[in-house]
mmCIF file of C-alpha atoms in Angstrom:
data_model
loop_
_atom_site.group_PDB
_atom_site.id
_atom_site.type_symbol
_atom_site.label_atom_id
_atom_site.label_comp_id
_atom_site.label_asym_id
_atom_site.label_seq_id
_atom_site.Cartn_x
_atom_site.Cartn_y
_atom_site.Cartn_z
ATOM 1 C CA UNK A 26 -6.738 -23.294 -20.234
ATOM 2 C CA UNK A 27 -5.860 -26.696 -18.791
ATOM 3 C CA UNK A 28 -2.391 -26.496 -20.338
ATOM 4 C CA UNK A 29 -1.836 -23.110 -18.679
ATOM 5 C CA UNK A 30 -2.908 -24.548 -15.314
ATOM 6 C CA UNK A 31 -0.505 -27.449 -15.764
ATOM 7 C CA UNK A 32 2.356 -25.053 -16.610
ATOM 8 C CA UNK A 33 1.708 -23.046 -13.451
ATOM 9 C CA UNK A 34 1.732 -26.196 -11.328
ATOM 10 C CA UNK A 35 5.285 -27.060 -12.320
ATOM 11 C CA UNK A 36 7.208 -27.609 -9.126
ATOM 12 C CA UNK A 37 10.740 -26.681 -8.240
ATOM 13 C CA UNK A 38 12.532 -29.962 -7.541
ATOM 14 C CA UNK A 39 14.557 -28.614 -4.624
ATOM 15 C CA UNK A 40 11.577 -27.229 -2.662
ATOM 16 C CA UNK A 41 8.545 -29.041 -4.033
ATOM 17 C CA UNK A 42 6.731 -25.682 -4.269
ATOM 18 C CA UNK A 43 4.680 -24.501 -7.217
ATOM 19 C CA UNK A 44 6.418 -21.997 -9.487
ATOM 20 C CA UNK A 45 3.802 -19.351 -8.757
ATOM 21 C CA UNK A 46 4.156 -19.769 -4.984
ATOM 22 C CA UNK A 47 7.930 -19.588 -5.301
ATOM 23 C CA UNK A 48 7.687 -16.358 -7.336
ATOM 24 C CA UNK A 49 5.286 -14.815 -4.808
ATOM 25 C CA UNK A 50 7.557 -15.651 -1.895
ATOM 26 C CA UNK A 51 10.587 -14.382 -3.786
ATOM 27 C CA UNK A 52 8.837 -11.088 -4.480
ATOM 28 C CA UNK A 53 7.733 -10.756 -0.849
ATOM 29 C CA UNK A 54 11.293 -11.279 0.406
ATOM 30 C CA UNK A 55 13.007 -9.041 -2.148
ATOM 31 C CA UNK A 56 10.417 -6.294 -1.852
ATOM 32 C CA UNK A 57 10.281 -6.748 1.947
ATOM 33 C CA UNK A 58 6.490 -6.858 1.731
ATOM 34 C CA UNK A 59 6.443 -3.370 0.202
ATOM 35 C CA UNK A 60 7.373 -1.833 3.531
ATOM 36 C CA UNK A 61 9.170 1.066 1.825
ATOM 37 C CA UNK A 62 5.818 2.392 0.588
ATOM 38 C CA UNK A 63 4.161 1.957 3.990
ATOM 39 C CA UNK A 64 7.029 3.762 5.727
ATOM 40 C CA UNK A 65 6.954 6.517 3.105
ATOM 41 C CA UNK A 66 3.305 7.169 3.876
ATOM 42 C CA UNK A 67 4.035 7.913 7.559
ATOM 43 C CA UNK A 68 5.596 11.378 7.030
ATOM 44 C CA UNK A 69 2.838 12.109 4.542
ATOM 45 C CA UNK A 70 0.164 11.326 7.145
ATOM 46 C CA UNK A 71 2.080 13.409 9.699
ATOM 47 C CA UNK A 72 1.935 16.319 7.246
ATOM 48 C CA UNK A 73 -1.782 15.727 6.672
ATOM 49 C CA UNK A 74 -2.380 15.745 10.446
ATOM 50 C CA UNK A 75 -0.470 19.020 10.786
ATOM 51 C CA UNK A 76 -2.387 20.637 7.913
ATOM 52 C CA UNK A 77 -5.685 19.710 9.574
ATOM 53 C CA UNK A 78 -4.675 21.622 12.715
ATOM 54 C CA UNK A 79 -4.055 24.813 10.708
ATOM 55 C CA UNK A 80 -6.668 27.508 10.201
ATOM 56 C CA UNK A 81 -7.027 26.796 6.475
ATOM 57 C CA UNK A 82 -10.194 26.350 4.481
ATOM 58 C CA UNK A 83 -11.237 22.750 3.809
ATOM 59 C CA UNK A 84 -10.436 23.196 0.114
ATOM 60 C CA UNK A 85 -6.882 24.339 0.934
ATOM 61 C CA UNK A 86 -6.413 21.460 3.399
ATOM 62 C CA UNK A 87 -7.520 19.041 0.701
ATOM 63 C CA UNK A 88 -5.164 20.655 -1.810
ATOM 64 C CA UNK A 89 -2.299 20.089 0.652
ATOM 65 C CA UNK A 90 -3.283 16.407 0.845
ATOM 66 C CA UNK A 91 -2.870 16.133 -2.932
ATOM 67 C CA UNK A 92 0.484 17.918 -2.725
ATOM 68 C CA UNK A 93 1.750 15.613 0.043
ATOM 69 C CA UNK A 94 0.636 12.582 -1.968
ATOM 70 C CA UNK A 95 3.088 13.515 -4.706
ATOM 71 C CA UNK A 96 5.917 12.783 -2.245
ATOM 72 C CA UNK A 97 5.035 9.090 -1.856
ATOM 73 C CA UNK A 98 7.108 7.623 -4.695
ATOM 74 C CA UNK A 99 10.249 9.732 -4.089
ATOM 75 C CA UNK A 100 10.110 8.953 -0.355
ATOM 76 C CA UNK A 101 9.528 5.239 -1.039
ATOM 77 C CA UNK A 102 12.495 5.269 -3.411
ATOM 78 C CA UNK A 103 14.774 6.817 -0.781
ATOM 79 C CA UNK A 104 13.580 4.409 1.914
ATOM 80 C CA UNK A 105 14.106 1.476 -0.468
ATOM 81 C CA UNK A 106 17.705 2.593 -0.921
ATOM 82 C CA UNK A 107 18.213 2.861 2.854
ATOM 83 C CA UNK A 108 16.700 -0.588 3.488
ATOM 84 C CA UNK A 109 18.467 -2.212 0.508
ATOM 85 C CA UNK A 110 15.218 -2.983 -1.298
ATOM 86 C CA UNK A 111 15.266 -3.199 -5.073
ATOM 87 C CA UNK A 112 12.798 -0.506 -6.075
ATOM 88 C CA UNK A 113 12.468 -2.211 -9.442
ATOM 89 C CA UNK A 114 12.842 -5.951 -9.100
ATOM 90 C CA UNK A 115 12.917 -7.002 -12.759
ATOM 91 C CA UNK A 116 14.180 -10.523 -12.015
ATOM 92 C CA UNK A 117 10.696 -11.528 -10.887
ATOM 93 C CA UNK A 118 7.797 -11.016 -13.338
ATOM 94 C CA UNK A 119 5.330 -10.688 -10.450
ATOM 95 C CA UNK A 120 7.038 -7.488 -9.378
ATOM 96 C CA UNK A 121 5.440 -5.825 -12.408
ATOM 97 C CA UNK A 122 2.084 -7.033 -11.124
ATOM 98 C CA UNK A 123 2.760 -5.156 -7.887
ATOM 99 C CA UNK A 124 3.327 -2.001 -9.924
ATOM 100 C CA UNK A 125 0.015 -2.603 -11.695
ATOM 101 C CA UNK A 126 -1.735 -2.973 -8.310
ATOM 102 C CA UNK A 127 -0.244 0.355 -7.274
ATOM 103 C CA UNK A 128 -1.141 2.123 -10.531
ATOM 104 C CA UNK A 129 -4.697 0.856 -10.203
ATOM 105 C CA UNK A 130 -5.103 3.351 -7.378
ATOM 106 C CA UNK A 131 -4.556 6.210 -9.825
ATOM 107 C CA UNK A 132 -7.902 5.456 -11.478
ATOM 108 C CA UNK A 133 -9.678 5.632 -8.135
ATOM 109 C CA UNK A 134 -8.097 8.985 -7.354
ATOM 110 C CA UNK A 135 -10.619 10.361 -9.852
ATOM 111 C CA UNK A 136 -13.255 9.711 -7.168
ATOM 112 C CA UNK A 137 -11.198 11.747 -4.707
ATOM 113 C CA UNK A 138 -10.842 14.517 -7.290
ATOM 114 C CA UNK A 139 -14.621 14.623 -7.597
ATOM 115 C CA UNK A 140 -14.950 14.729 -3.800
ATOM 116 C CA UNK A 141 -12.433 17.584 -3.667
ATOM 117 C CA UNK A 142 -15.001 19.928 -5.169
ATOM 118 C CA UNK A 143 -18.332 18.251 -4.510
ATOM 119 C CA UNK A 144 -17.909 16.698 -1.040
ATOM 120 C CA UNK A 145 -14.976 18.633 0.418
ATOM 121 C CA UNK A 146 -15.750 17.754 4.030
ATOM 122 C CA UNK A 147 -15.510 14.044 3.194
ATOM 123 C CA UNK A 148 -12.558 14.268 0.810
ATOM 124 C CA UNK A 149 -9.941 12.918 3.227
ATOM 125 C CA UNK A 150 -12.174 10.028 4.265
ATOM 126 C CA UNK A 151 -12.680 9.034 0.611
ATOM 127 C CA UNK A 152 -8.985 9.477 -0.145
ATOM 128 C CA UNK A 153 -7.987 7.235 2.790
ATOM 129 C CA UNK A 154 -10.588 4.598 1.858
ATOM 130 C CA UNK A 155 -9.133 4.475 -1.661
ATOM 131 C CA UNK A 156 -5.702 3.960 -0.144
ATOM 132 C CA UNK A 157 -7.045 1.165 2.061
ATOM 133 C CA UNK A 158 -8.861 -0.562 -0.777
ATOM 134 C CA UNK A 159 -5.784 -0.642 -2.973
ATOM 135 C CA UNK A 160 -3.913 -2.729 -0.373
ATOM 136 C CA UNK A 161 -6.094 -5.816 -0.819
ATOM 137 C CA UNK A 162 -4.446 -7.330 -3.942
ATOM 138 C CA UNK A 163 -1.077 -7.241 -2.175
ATOM 139 C CA UNK A 164 -2.369 -9.873 0.235
ATOM 140 C CA UNK A 165 -2.330 -12.295 -2.687
ATOM 141 C CA UNK A 166 0.912 -11.044 -4.232
ATOM 142 C CA UNK A 167 2.949 -11.273 -1.038
ATOM 143 C CA UNK A 168 0.973 -14.184 0.473
ATOM 144 C CA UNK A 169 0.393 -11.865 3.428
ATOM 145 C CA UNK A 170 -2.948 -11.816 5.234
ATOM 146 C CA UNK A 171 -1.923 -8.606 6.987
ATOM 147 C CA UNK A 172 -2.592 -6.698 3.761
ATOM 148 C CA UNK A 173 -6.113 -8.142 3.560
ATOM 149 C CA UNK A 174 -6.860 -7.262 7.185
ATOM 150 C CA UNK A 175 -5.315 -3.818 6.768
ATOM 151 C CA UNK A 176 -7.371 -3.117 3.659
ATOM 152 C CA UNK A 177 -10.602 -3.927 5.467
ATOM 153 C CA UNK A 178 -9.643 -2.109 8.694
ATOM 154 C CA UNK A 179 -8.616 1.057 6.835
ATOM 155 C CA UNK A 180 -11.703 1.160 4.620
ATOM 156 C CA UNK A 181 -14.203 0.567 7.427
ATOM 157 C CA UNK A 182 -12.228 2.548 10.011
ATOM 158 C CA UNK A 183 -11.963 5.616 7.778
ATOM 159 C CA UNK A 184 -15.656 5.455 6.958
ATOM 160 C CA UNK A 185 -16.541 5.313 10.656
ATOM 161 C CA UNK A 186 -14.047 7.950 11.827
ATOM 162 C CA UNK A 187 -14.831 10.221 8.883
ATOM 163 C CA UNK A 188 -18.605 10.112 9.337
ATOM 164 C CA UNK A 189 -18.555 10.377 13.120
ATOM 165 C CA UNK A 190 -15.551 12.584 13.945
ATOM 166 C CA UNK A 191 -14.364 14.224 10.719
ATOM 167 C CA UNK A 192 -11.175 14.600 8.716
ATOM 168 C CA UNK A 193 -8.734 15.130 11.587
ATOM 169 C CA UNK A 194 -9.784 11.814 13.142
ATOM 170 C CA UNK A 195 -9.223 10.078 9.783
ATOM 171 C CA UNK A 196 -5.725 11.584 9.516
ATOM 172 C CA UNK A 197 -4.770 10.486 13.051
ATOM 173 C CA UNK A 198 -6.262 7.024 12.510
ATOM 174 C CA UNK A 199 -4.282 6.611 9.285
ATOM 175 C CA UNK A 200 -1.044 7.798 10.876
ATOM 176 C CA UNK A 201 -1.302 5.287 13.720
ATOM 177 C CA UNK A 202 -2.444 2.557 11.354
ATOM 178 C CA UNK A 203 0.536 3.068 9.035
ATOM 179 C CA UNK A 204 2.989 2.988 11.932
ATOM 180 C CA UNK A 205 1.461 -0.216 13.327
ATOM 181 C CA UNK A 206 1.156 -1.817 9.886
ATOM 182 C CA UNK A 207 4.812 -1.052 9.105
ATOM 183 C CA UNK A 208 5.878 -2.736 12.348
ATOM 184 C CA UNK A 209 3.741 -5.794 11.526
ATOM 185 C CA UNK A 210 5.181 -6.041 8.008
ATOM 186 C CA UNK A 211 8.743 -5.730 9.313
ATOM 187 C CA UNK A 212 8.159 -8.535 11.835
ATOM 188 C CA UNK A 213 6.698 -10.729 9.092
ATOM 189 C CA UNK A 214 9.699 -10.018 6.899
ATOM 190 C CA UNK A 215 12.082 -10.889 9.758
ATOM 191 C CA UNK A 216 10.362 -14.292 10.056
ATOM 192 C CA UNK A 217 10.802 -15.267 6.397
ATOM 193 C CA UNK A 218 14.110 -13.675 5.373
#
């Protein structure tokens, strides 16, 4: 274990930074803090807001949420192309860790699937809280406290809005959060690029 710690503390001679810190910063710059995924979620949340204004049953509204969710990766891919972000950044091994952080959310979607049938009125709140919770590890990966703050704000905010005001309030909260968070991430990227 000590040998592994020593290997990770190897410093780049030109910067004096640890290898791990250098890899994290490199991933943050080349992935632009993952902004393509945050931007891709905005039209999805717009669609979710629209669906919650329609005279559909709660089950059908929730089904639409699942359908919209399937658009995330294709939209993120297209936005990555537009913003010149490498969707797969194989040059940095930590980029694969980011994919693992994202895939981790898939396991939690099982909770949302349970809520779909058993707690339909709270489905969107649970779905949004899962989304918020999955952001936390990216604060470490990108060395970006905004992800940590966002994770906490989304999880607590969705719980409060969902319990007090209902699904439509959660959808509107998430839409505005994603717009604001995307702006914050872009400004952070502009500072370090």
